[in-house]
Short mmCIF file of N, CA and C in Angstrom, two decimals:
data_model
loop_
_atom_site.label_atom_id
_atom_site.label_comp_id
_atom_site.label_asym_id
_atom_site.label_seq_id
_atom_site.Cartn_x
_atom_site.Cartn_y
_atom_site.Cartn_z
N UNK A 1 -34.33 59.69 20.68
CA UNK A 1 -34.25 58.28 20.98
C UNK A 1 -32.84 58.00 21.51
N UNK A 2 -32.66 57.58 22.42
CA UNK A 2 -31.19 57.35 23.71
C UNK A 2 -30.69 56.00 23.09
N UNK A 3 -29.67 56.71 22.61
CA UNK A 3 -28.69 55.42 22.47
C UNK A 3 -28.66 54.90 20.49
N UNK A 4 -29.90 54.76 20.15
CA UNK A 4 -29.82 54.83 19.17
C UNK A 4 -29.56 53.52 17.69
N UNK A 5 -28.43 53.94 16.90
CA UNK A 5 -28.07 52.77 16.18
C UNK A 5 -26.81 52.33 17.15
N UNK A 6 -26.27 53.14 17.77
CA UNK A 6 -24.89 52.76 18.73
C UNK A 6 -25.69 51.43 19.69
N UNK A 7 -26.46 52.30 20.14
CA UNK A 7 -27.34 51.62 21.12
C UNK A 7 -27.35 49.73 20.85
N UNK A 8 -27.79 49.80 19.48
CA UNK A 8 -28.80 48.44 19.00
C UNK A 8 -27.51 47.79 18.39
N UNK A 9 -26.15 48.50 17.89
CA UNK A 9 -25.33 47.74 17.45
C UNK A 9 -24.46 47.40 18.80
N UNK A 10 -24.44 47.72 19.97
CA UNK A 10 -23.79 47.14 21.13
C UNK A 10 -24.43 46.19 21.72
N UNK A 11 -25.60 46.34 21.46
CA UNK A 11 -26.81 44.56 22.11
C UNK A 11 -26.49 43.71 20.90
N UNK A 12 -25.98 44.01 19.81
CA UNK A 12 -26.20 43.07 18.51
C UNK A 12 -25.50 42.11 18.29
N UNK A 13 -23.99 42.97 18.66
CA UNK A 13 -22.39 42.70 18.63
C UNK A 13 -22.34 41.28 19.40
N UNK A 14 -22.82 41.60 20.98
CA UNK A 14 -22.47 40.47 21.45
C UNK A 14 -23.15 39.24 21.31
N UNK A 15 -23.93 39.68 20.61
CA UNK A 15 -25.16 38.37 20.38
C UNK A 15 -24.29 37.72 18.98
N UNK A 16 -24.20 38.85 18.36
CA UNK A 16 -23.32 37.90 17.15
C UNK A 16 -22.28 37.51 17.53
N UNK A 17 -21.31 37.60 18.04
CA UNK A 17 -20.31 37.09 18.58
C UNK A 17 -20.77 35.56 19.36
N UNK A 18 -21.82 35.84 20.24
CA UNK A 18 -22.23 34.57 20.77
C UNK A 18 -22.59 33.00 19.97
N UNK A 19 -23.51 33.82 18.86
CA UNK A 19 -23.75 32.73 17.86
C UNK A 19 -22.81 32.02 17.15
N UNK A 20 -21.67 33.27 16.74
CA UNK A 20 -20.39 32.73 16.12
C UNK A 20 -19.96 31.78 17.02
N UNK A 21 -19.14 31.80 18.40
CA UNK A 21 -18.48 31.05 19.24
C UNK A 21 -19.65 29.65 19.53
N UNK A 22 -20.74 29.99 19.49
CA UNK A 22 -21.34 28.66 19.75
C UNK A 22 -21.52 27.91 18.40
N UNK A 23 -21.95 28.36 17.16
CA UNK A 23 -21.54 27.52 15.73
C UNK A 23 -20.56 26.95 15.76
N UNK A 24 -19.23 27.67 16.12
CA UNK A 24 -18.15 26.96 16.30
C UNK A 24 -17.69 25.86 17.06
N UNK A 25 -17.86 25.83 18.31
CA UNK A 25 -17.94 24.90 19.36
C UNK A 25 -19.03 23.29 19.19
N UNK A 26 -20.08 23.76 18.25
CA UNK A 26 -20.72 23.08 17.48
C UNK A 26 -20.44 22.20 16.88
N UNK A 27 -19.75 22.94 15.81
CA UNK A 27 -18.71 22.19 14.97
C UNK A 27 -17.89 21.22 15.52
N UNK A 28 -17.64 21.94 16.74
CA UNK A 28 -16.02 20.87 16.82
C UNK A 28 -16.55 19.54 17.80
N UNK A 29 -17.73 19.78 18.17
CA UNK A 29 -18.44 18.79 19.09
C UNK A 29 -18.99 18.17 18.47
N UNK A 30 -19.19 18.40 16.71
CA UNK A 30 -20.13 17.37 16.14
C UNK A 30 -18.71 16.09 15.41
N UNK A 31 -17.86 16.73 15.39
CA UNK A 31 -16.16 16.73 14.60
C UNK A 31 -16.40 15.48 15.77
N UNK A 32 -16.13 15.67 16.98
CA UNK A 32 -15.53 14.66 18.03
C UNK A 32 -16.87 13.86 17.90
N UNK A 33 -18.11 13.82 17.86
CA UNK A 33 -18.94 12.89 17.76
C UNK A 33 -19.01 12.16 16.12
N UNK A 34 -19.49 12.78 15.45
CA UNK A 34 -19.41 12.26 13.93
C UNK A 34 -18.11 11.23 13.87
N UNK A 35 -16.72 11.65 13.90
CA UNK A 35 -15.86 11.38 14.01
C UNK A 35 -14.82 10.78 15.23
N UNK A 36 -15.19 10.14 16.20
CA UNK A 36 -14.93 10.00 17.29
C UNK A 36 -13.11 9.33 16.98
N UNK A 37 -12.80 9.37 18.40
CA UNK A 37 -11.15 8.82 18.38
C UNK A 37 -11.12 7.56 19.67
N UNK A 38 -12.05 6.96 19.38
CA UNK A 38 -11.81 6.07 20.35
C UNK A 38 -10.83 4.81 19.92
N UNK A 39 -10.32 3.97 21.32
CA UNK A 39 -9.45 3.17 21.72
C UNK A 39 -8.37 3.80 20.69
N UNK A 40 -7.85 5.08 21.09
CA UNK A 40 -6.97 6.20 20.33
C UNK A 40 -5.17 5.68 20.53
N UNK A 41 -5.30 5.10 21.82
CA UNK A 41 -3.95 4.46 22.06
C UNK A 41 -3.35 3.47 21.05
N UNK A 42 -5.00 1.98 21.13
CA UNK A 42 -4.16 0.75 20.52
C UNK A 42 -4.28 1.68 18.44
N UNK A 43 -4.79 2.21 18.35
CA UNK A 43 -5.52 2.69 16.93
C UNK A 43 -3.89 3.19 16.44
N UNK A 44 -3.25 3.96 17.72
CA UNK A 44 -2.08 5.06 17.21
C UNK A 44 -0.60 3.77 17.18
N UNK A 45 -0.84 3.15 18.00
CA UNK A 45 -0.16 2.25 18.02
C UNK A 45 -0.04 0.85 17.05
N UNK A 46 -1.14 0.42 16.73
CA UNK A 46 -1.11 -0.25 15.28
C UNK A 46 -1.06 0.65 14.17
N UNK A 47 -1.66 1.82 14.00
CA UNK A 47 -0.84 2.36 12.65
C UNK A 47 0.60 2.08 12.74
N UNK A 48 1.28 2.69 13.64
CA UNK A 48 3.02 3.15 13.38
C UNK A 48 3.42 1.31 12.97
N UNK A 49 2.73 0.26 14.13
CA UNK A 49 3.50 -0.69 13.82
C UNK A 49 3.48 -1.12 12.63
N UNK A 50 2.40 -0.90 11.76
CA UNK A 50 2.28 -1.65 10.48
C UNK A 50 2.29 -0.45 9.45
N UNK A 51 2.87 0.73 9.69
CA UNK A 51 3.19 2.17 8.56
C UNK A 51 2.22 2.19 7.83
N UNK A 52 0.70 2.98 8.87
CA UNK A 52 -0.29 2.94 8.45
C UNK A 52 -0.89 4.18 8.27
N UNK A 53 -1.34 5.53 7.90
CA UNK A 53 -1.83 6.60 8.36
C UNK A 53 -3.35 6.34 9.53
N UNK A 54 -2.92 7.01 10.35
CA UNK A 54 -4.03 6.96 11.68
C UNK A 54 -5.05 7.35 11.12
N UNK A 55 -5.29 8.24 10.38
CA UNK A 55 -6.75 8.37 9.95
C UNK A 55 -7.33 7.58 9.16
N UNK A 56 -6.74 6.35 8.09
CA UNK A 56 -7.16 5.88 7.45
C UNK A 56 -7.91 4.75 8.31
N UNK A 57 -6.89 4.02 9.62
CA UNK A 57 -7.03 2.70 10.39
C UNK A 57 -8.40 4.15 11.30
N UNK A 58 -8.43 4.89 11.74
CA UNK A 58 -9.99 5.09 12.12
C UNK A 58 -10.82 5.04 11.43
N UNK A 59 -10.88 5.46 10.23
CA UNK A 59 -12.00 5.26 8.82
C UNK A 59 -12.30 3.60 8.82
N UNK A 60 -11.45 3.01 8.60
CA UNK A 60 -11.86 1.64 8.43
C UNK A 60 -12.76 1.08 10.03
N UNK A 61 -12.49 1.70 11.23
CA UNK A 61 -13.18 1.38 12.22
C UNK A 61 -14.33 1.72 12.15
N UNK A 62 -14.55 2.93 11.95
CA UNK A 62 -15.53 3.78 12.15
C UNK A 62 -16.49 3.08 11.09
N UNK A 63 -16.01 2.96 10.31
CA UNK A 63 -17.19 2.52 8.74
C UNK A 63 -17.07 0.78 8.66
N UNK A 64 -16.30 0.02 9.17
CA UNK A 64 -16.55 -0.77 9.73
C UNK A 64 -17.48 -1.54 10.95
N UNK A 65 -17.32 -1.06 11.82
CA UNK A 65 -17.98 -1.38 12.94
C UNK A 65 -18.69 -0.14 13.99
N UNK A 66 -18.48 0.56 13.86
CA UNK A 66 -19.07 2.27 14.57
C UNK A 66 -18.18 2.10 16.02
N UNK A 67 -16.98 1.59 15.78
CA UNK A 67 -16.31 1.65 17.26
C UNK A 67 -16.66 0.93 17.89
N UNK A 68 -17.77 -0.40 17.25
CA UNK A 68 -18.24 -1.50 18.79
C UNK A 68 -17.39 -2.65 18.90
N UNK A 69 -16.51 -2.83 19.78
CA UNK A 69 -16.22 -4.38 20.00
C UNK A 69 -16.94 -5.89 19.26
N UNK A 70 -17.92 -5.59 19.86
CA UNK A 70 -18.31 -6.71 19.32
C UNK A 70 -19.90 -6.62 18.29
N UNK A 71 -19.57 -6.36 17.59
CA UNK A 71 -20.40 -6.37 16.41
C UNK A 71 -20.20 -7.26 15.81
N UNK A 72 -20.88 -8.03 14.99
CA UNK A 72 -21.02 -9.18 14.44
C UNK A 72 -21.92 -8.91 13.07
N UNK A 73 -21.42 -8.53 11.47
CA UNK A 73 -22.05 -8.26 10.59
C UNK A 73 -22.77 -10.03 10.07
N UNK A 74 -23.28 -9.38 8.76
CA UNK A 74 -24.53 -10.51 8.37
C UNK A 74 -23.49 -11.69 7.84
N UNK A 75 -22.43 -11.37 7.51
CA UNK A 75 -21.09 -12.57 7.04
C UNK A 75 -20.23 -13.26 8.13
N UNK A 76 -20.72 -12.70 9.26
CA UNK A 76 -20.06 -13.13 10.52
C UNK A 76 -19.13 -12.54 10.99
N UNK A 77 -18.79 -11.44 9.68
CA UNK A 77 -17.47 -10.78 10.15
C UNK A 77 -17.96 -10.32 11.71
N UNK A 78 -16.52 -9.51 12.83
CA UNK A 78 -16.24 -9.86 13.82
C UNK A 78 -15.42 -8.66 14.47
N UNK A 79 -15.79 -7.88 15.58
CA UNK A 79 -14.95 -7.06 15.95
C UNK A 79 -15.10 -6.00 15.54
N UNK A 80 -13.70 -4.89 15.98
CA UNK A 80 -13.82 -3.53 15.35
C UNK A 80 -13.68 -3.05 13.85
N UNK A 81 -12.53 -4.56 13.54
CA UNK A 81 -12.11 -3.85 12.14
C UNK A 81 -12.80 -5.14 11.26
N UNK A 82 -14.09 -6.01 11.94
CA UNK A 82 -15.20 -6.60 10.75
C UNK A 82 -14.16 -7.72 10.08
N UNK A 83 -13.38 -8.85 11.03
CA UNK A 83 -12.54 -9.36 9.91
C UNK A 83 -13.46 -10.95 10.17
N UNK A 84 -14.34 -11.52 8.84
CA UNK A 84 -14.42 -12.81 8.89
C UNK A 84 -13.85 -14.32 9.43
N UNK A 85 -14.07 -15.00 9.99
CA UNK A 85 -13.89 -16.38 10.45
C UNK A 85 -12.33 -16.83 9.39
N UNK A 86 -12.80 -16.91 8.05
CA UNK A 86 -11.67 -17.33 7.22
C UNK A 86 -11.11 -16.61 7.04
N UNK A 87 -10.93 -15.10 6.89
CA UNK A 87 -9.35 -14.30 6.96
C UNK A 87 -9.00 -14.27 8.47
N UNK A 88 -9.67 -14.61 9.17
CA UNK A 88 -8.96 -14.41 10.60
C UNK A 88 -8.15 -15.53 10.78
N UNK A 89 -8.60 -16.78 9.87
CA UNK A 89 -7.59 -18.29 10.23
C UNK A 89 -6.40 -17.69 9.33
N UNK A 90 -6.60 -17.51 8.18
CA UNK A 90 -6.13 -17.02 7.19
C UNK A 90 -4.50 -16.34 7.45
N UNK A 91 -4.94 -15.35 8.39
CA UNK A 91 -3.96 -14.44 9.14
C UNK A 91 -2.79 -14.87 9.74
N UNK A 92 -3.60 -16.06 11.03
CA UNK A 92 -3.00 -16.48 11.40
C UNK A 92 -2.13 -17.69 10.81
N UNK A 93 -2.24 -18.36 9.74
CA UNK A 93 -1.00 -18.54 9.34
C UNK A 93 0.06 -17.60 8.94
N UNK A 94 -0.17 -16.44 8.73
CA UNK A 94 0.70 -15.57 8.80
C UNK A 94 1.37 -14.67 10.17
N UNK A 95 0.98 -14.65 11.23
CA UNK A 95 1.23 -14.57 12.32
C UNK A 95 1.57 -15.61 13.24
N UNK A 96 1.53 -16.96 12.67
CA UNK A 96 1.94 -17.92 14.01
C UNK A 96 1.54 -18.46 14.85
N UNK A 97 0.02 -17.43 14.93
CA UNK A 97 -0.63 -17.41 16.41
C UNK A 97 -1.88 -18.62 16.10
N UNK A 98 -2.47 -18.93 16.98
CA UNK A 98 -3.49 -19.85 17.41
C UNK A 98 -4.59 -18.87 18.63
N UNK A 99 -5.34 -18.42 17.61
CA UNK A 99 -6.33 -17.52 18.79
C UNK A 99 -7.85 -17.69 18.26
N UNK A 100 -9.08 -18.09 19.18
CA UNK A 100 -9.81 -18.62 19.16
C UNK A 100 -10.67 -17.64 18.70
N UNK A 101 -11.90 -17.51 17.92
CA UNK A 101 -12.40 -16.97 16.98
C UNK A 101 -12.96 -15.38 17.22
N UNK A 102 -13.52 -16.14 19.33
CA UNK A 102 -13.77 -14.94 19.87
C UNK A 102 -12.83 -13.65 20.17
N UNK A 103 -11.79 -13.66 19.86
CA UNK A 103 -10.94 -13.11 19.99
C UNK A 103 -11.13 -11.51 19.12
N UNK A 104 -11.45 -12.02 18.24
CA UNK A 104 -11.72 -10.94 17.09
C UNK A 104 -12.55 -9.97 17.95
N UNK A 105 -13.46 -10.40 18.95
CA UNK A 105 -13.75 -8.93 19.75
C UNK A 105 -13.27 -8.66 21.35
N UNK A 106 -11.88 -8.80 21.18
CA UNK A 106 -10.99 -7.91 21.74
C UNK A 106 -10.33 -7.54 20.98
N UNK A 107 -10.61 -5.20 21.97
CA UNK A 107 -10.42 -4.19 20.82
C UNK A 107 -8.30 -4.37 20.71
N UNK A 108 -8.28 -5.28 21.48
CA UNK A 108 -6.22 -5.36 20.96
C UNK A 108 -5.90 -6.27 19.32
N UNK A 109 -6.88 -7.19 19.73
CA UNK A 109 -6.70 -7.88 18.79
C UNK A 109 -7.02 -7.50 17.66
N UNK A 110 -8.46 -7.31 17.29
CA UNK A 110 -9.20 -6.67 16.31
C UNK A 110 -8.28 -5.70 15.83
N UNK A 111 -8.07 -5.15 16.26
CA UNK A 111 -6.80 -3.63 15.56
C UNK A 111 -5.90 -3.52 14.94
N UNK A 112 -5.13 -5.07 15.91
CA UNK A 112 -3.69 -5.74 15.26
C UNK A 112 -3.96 -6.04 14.29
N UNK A 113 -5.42 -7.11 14.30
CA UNK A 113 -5.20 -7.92 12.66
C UNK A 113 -5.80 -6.91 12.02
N UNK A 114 -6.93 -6.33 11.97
CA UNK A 114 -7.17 -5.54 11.04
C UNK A 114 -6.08 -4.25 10.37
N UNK A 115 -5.38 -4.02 11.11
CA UNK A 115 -4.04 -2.92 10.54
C UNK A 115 -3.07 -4.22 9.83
N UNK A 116 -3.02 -5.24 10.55
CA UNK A 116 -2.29 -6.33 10.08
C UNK A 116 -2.39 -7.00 8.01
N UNK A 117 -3.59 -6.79 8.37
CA UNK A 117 -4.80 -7.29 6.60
C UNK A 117 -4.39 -6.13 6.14
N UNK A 118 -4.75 -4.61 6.65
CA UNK A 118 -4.83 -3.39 5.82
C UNK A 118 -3.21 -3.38 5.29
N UNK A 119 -2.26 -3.50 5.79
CA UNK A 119 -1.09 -3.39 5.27
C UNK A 119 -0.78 -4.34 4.13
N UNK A 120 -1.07 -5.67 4.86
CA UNK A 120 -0.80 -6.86 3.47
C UNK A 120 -1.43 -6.10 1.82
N UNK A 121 -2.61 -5.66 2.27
CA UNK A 121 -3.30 -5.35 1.20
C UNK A 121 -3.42 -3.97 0.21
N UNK A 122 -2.23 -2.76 1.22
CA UNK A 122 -1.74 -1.98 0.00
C UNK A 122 -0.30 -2.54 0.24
N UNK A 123 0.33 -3.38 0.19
CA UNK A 123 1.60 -3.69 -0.18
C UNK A 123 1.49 -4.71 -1.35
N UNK A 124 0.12 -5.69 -1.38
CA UNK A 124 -0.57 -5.88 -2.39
C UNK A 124 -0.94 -5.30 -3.89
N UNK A 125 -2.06 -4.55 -3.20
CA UNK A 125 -2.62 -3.56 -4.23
C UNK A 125 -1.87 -2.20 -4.47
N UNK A 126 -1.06 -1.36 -3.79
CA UNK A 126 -0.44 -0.51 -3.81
C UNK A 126 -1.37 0.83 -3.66
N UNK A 127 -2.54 1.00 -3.91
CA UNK A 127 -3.47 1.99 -3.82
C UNK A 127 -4.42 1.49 -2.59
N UNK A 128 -5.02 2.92 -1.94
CA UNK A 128 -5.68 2.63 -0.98
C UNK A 128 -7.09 2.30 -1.14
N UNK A 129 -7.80 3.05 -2.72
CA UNK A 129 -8.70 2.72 -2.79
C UNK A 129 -8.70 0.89 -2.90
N UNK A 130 -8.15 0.99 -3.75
CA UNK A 130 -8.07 -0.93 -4.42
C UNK A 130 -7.76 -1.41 -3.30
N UNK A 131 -6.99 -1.53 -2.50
CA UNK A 131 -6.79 -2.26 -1.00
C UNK A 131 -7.90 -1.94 -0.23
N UNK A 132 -8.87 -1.16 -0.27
CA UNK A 132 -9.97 -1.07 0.85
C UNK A 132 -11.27 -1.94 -0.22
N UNK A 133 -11.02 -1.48 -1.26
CA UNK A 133 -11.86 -2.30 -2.02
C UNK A 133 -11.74 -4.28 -1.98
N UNK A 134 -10.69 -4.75 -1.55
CA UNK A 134 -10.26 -5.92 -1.29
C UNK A 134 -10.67 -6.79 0.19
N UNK A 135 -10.34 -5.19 1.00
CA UNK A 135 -10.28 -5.53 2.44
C UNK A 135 -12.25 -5.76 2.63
N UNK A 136 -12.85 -5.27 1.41
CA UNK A 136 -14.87 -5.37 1.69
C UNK A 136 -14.64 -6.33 0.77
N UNK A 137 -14.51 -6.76 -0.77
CA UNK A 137 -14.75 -7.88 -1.50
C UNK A 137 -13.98 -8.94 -1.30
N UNK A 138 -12.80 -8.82 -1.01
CA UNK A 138 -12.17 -9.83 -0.47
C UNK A 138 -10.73 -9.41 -1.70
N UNK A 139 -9.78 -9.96 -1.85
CA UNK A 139 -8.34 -10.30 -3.02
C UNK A 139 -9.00 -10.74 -4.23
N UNK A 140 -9.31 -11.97 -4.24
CA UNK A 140 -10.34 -12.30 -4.87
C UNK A 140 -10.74 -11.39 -6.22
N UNK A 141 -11.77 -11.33 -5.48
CA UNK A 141 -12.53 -10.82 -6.36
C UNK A 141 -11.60 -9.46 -6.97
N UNK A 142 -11.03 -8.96 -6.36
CA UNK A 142 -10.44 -7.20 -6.76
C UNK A 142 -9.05 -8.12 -7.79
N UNK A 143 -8.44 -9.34 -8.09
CA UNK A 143 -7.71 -9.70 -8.33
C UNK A 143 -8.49 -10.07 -9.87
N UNK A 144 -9.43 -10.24 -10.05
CA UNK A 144 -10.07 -10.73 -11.41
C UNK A 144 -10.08 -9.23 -11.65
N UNK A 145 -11.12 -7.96 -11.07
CA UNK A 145 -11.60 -6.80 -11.48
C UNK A 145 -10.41 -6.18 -12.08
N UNK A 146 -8.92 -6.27 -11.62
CA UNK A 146 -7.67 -5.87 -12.15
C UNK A 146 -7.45 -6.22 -13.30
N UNK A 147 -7.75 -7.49 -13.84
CA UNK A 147 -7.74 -8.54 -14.82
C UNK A 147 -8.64 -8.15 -16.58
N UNK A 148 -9.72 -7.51 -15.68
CA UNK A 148 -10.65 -6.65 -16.31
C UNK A 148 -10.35 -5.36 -17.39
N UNK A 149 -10.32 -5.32 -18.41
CA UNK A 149 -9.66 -3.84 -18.79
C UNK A 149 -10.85 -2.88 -19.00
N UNK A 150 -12.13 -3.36 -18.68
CA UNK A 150 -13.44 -2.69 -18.44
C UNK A 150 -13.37 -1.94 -16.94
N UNK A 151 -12.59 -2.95 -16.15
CA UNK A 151 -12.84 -2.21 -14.98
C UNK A 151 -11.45 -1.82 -14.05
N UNK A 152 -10.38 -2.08 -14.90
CA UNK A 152 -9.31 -1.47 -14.57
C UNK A 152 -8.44 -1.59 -15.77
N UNK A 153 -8.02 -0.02 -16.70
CA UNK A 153 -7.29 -0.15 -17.58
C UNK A 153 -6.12 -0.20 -17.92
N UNK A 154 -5.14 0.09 -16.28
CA UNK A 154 -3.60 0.03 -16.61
C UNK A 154 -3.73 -1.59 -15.56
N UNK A 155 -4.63 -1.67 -15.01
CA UNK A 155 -4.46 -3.03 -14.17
C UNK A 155 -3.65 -3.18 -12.99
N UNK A 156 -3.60 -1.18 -12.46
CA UNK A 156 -3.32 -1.54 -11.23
C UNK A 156 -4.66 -0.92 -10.38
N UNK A 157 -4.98 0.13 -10.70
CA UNK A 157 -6.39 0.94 -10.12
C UNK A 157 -7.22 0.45 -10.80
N UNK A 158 -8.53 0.74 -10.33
CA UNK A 158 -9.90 0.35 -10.26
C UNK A 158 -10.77 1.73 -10.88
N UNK A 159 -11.09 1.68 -12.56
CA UNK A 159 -11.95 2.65 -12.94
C UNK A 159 -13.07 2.33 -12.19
N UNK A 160 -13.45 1.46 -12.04
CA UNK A 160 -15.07 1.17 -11.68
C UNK A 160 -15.32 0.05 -10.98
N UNK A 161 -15.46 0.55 -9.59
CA UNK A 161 -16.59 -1.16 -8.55
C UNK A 161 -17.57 -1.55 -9.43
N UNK A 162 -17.55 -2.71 -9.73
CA UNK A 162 -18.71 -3.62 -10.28
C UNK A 162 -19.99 -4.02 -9.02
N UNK A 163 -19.23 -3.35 -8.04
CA UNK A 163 -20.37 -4.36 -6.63
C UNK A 163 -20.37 -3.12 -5.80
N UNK A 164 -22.21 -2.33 -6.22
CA UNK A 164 -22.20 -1.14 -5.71
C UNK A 164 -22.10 -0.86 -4.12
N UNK A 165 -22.40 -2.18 -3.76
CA UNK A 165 -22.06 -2.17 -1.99
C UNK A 165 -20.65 -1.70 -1.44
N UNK A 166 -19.07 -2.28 -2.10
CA UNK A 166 -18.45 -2.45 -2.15
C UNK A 166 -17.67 -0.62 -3.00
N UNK A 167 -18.17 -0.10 -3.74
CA UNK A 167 -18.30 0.99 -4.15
C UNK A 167 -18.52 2.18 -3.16
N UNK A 168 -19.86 1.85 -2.71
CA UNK A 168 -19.85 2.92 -1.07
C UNK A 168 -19.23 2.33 -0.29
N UNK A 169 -18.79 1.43 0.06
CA UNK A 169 -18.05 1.14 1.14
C UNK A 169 -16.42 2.08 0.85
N UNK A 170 -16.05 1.65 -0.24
CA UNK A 170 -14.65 2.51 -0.42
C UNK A 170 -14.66 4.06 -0.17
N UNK A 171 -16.17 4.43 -0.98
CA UNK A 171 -16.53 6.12 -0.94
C UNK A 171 -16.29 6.45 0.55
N UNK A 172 -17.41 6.03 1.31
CA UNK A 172 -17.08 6.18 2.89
C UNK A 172 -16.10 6.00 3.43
N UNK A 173 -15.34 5.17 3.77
CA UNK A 173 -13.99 4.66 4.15
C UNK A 173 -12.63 6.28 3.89
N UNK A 174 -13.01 6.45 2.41
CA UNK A 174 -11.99 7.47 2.05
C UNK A 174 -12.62 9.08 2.34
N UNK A 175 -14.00 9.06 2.30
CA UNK A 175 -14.66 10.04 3.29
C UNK A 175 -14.22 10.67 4.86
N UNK A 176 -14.43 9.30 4.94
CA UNK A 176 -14.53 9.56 6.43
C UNK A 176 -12.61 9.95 6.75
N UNK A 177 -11.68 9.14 5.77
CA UNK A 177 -10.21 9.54 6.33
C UNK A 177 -9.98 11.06 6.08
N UNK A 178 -10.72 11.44 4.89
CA UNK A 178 -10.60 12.71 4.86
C UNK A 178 -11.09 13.48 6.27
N UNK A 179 -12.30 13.14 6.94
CA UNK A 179 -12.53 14.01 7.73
C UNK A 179 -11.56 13.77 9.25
N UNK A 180 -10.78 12.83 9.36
CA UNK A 180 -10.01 12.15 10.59
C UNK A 180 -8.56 13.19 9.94
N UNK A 181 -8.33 13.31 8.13
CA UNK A 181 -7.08 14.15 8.24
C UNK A 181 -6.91 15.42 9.20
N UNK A 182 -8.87 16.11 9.17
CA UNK A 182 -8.53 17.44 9.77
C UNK A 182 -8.81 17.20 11.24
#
């Protein structure tokens, strides 16, 4: 028999090799889809301005709004980074500005304020979970749950979301930054 096990391990080789390089390429194409980096400029640029980690301000997009401009959730929230009618007035007494509601879906704006809120709210809360937990229930509510020694026992972290929506929302959020670290 010609050729042999040599034979069948030189047709084999490159086939495994092939499968390897295409699993891989796989991977990294599901990495850029699963995980996309869009409007990567204003995203890189509101982190630094407001000393934000970039992967966290894509997590909050991504699990926020899936990267759409203008999405409009069941609370009215608004934009990329999902910020409601009343934290958007809200804001703007803290910014100065006077900008009309639609605004929230332009991706400049949306970015600003939303990195704008995300900062207030671990300089706030000091943890990222508890500040993302704020930025979905609102201050509010994460300001009583602190209060709580059921649901936070040194009263700065959060043993336990009481509002399981609000619970996956944090899970995902810190999911997804994990996968934007690599």
């Amino acid at each position: 028999m010609p050729g042999g096990r040599r034979g069948t391990a030189l047709i084999l080789f490159p086939l495994l090799a092939l499968a390897i390089l295409g699993g891989w390429l796989l991977a990294e194409h599901w990495g850029q889809v699963g995980y996309p980096r869009r409007y990567s400029e204003l995203v890189e640029q509101n982190a630094a301005a407001f000393d934000l980690p970039e992967a966290l301000l894509y997590a909050l997009v991504r699990t926020e709004s899936g990267f759409k401009p203008r999405a409009v959730s069941s609370a009215d929230a608004r934009g990329l980074t999902q910020i409601t009618p009343e934290t958007f007035d809200w804001l703007q007494t803290k910014t100065g500005e006077t900008l009309p509601l639609e605004a929230l879906f332009q991706e400049e704006v949306s970015l600003r304020y939303g990195a704008f809120f995300l900062r207030m709210l671990l300089d706030e809360f000091g943890e990222t979970p508890t500040a993302l937990a704020a930025y979905h229930a609102g201050r509010g509510a994460v300001n009583g749950w602190l209060r709580d020694p059921a649901l936070s026992p040194d009263g700065v972290s959060l043993a336990r979301i009481p509002y399981p929506d609000t619970e996956r929302y944090v899970e995902k959020v810190m999911r997804a930054m994990e996968k934007y670290k690599k």
